[in-house]
XYZ file of N, CA and C in Angstrom:
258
model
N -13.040 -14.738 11.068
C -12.743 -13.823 9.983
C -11.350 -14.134 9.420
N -11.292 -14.377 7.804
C -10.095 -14.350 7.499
C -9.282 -13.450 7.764
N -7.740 -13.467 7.797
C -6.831 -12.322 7.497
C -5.781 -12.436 6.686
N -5.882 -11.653 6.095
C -4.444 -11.450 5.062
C -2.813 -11.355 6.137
N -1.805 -12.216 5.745
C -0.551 -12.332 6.161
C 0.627 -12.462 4.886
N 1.337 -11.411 5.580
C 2.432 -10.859 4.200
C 3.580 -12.139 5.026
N 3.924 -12.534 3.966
C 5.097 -13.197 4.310
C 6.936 -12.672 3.412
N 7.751 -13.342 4.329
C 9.267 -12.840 4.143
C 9.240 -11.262 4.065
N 9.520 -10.637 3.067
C 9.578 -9.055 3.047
C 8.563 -8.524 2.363
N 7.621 -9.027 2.151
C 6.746 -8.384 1.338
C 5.855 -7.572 2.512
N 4.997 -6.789 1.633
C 4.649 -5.589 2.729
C 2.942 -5.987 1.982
N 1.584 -5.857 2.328
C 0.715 -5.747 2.119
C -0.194 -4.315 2.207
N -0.197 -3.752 0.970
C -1.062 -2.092 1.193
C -2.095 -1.787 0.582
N -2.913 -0.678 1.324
C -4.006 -0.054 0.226
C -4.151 0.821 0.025
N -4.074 1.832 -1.394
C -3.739 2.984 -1.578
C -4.579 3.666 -1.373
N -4.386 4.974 -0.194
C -5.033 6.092 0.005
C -6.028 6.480 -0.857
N -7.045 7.001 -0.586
C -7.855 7.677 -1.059
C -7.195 9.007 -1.401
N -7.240 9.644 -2.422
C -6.678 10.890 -3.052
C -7.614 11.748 -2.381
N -7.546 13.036 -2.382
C -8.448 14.095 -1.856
C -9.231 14.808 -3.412
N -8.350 14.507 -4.424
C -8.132 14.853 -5.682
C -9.424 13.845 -6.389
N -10.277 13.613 -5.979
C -11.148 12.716 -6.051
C -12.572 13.192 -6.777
N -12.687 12.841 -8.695
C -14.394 13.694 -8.537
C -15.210 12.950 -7.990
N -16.434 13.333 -8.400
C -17.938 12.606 -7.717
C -17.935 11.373 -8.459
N -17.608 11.064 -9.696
C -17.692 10.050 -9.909
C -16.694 9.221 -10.003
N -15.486 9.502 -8.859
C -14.376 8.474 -8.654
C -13.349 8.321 -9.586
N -12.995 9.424 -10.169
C -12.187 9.749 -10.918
C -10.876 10.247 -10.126
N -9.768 9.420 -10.241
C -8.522 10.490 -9.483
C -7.809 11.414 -10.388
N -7.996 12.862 -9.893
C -6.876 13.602 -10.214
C -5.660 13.294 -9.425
N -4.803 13.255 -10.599
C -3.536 12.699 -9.861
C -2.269 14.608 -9.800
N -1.656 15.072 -9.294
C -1.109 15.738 -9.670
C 0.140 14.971 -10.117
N 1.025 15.463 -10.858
C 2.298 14.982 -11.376
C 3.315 15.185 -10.290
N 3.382 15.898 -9.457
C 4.269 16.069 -7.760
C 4.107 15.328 -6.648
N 3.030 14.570 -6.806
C 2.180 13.710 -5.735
C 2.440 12.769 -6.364
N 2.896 11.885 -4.994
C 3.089 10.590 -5.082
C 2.033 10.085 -4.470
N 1.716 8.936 -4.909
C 0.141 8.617 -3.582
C 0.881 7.836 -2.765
N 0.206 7.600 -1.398
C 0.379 7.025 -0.437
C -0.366 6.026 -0.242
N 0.492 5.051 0.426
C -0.579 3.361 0.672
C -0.878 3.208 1.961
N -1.393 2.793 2.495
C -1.768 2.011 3.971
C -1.449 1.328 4.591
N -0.276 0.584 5.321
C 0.003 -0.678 5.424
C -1.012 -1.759 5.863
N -1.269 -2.570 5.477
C -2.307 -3.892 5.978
C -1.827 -5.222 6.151
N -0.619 -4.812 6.357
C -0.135 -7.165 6.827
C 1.971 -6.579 6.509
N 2.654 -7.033 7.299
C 3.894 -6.708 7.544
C 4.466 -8.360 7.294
N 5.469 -8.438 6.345
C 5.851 -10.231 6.568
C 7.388 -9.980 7.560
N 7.742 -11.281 8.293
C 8.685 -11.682 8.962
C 9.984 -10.886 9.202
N 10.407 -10.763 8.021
C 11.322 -10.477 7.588
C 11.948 -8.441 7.268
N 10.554 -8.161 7.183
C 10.434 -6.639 7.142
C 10.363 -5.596 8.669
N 11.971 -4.925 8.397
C 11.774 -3.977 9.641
C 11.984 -2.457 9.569
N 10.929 -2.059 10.451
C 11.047 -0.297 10.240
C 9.677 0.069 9.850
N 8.456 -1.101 9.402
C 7.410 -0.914 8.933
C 6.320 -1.540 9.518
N 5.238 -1.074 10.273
C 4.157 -1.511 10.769
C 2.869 -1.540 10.028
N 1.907 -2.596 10.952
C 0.811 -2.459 10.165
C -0.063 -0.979 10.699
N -0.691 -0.543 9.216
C -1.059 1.042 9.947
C -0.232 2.363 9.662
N 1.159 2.081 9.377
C 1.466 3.043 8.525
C 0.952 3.837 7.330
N 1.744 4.777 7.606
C 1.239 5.324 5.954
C 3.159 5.425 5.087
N 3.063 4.905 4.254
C 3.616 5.247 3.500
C 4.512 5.441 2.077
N 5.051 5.765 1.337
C 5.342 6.448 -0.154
C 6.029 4.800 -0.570
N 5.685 4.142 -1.605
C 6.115 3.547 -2.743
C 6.337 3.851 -4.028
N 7.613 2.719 -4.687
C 7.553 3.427 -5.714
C 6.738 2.254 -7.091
N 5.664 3.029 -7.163
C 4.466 2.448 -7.481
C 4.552 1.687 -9.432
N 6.013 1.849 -9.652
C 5.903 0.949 -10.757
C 6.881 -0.416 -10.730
N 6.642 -0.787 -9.047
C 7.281 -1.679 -9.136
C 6.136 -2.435 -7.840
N 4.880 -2.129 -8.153
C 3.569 -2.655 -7.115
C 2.832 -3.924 -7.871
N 2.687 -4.667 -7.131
C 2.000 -5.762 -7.818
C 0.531 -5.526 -7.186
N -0.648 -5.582 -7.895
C -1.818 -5.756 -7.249
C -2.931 -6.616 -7.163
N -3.910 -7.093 -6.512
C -4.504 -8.152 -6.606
C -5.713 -7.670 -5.803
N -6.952 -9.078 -5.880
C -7.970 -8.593 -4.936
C -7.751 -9.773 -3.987
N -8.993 -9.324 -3.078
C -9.239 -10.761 -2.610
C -10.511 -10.741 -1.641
N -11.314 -11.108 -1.585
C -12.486 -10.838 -1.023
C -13.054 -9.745 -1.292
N -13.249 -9.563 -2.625
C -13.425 -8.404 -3.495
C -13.173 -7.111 -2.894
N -11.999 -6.981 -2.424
C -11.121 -5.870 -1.748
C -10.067 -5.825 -2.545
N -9.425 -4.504 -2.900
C -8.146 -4.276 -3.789
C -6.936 -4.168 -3.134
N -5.970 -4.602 -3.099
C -4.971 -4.781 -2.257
C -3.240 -4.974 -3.363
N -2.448 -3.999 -2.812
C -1.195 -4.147 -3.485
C -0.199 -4.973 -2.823
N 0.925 -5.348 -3.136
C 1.895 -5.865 -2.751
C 3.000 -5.437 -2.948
N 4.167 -4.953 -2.146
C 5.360 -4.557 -2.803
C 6.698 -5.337 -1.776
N 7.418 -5.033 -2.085
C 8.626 -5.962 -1.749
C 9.523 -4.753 -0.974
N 10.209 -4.851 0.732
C 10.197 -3.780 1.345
C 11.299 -2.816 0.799
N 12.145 -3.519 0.198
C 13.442 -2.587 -0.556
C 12.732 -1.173 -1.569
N 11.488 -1.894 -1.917
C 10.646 -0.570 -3.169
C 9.744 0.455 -2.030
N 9.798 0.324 -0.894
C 9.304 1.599 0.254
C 9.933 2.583 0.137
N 9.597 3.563 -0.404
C 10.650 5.020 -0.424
C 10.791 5.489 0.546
N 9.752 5.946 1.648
C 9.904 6.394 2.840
C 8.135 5.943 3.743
N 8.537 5.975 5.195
C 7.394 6.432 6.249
C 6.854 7.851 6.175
N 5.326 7.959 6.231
C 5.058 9.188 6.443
C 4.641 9.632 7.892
N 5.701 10.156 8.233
C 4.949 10.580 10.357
C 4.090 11.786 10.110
N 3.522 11.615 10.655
C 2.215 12.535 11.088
C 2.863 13.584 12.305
């Protein structure tokens, strides 16, 4: 099985599912809510962030892409606003 690997500081994520969600996959977004990403691949260079996290970017500075017809963002670890602990 392939796997995706983030390299230097880049962080690999996938954004949460909203709860704000209609039936036909429409997101309500509220304007107070920030969405949250997923972490999925940590590069070298990035510390304080695991794969499996959850947490807050600032999402106009996200690059996104697919890849095995899966949607997947990219951000650079300085644009992580915060961890979300549970």
């Amino acid at each position: 099985m392939k796997k995706l690997v983030a390299t230097g500081n880049r962080v690999i994520i996938r954004q949460k599912e909203s709860s704000n969600t209609t039936s036909s996959g429409i997101v309500l977004q509220s304007a107070q809510e920030t969405p949250q990403a997923l972490v999925v691949a940590v590069g070298d260079r990035v510390q304080g962030i695991k794969v499996g996290d959850t947490i807050l970017v600032d999402w106009a500075r996200v690059g996104a892409f697919e890849y095995e017809r899966v949607h997947y963002n990219i951000v650079i670890d300085e644009n992580i606003l915060a961890v979300v602990e549970h």
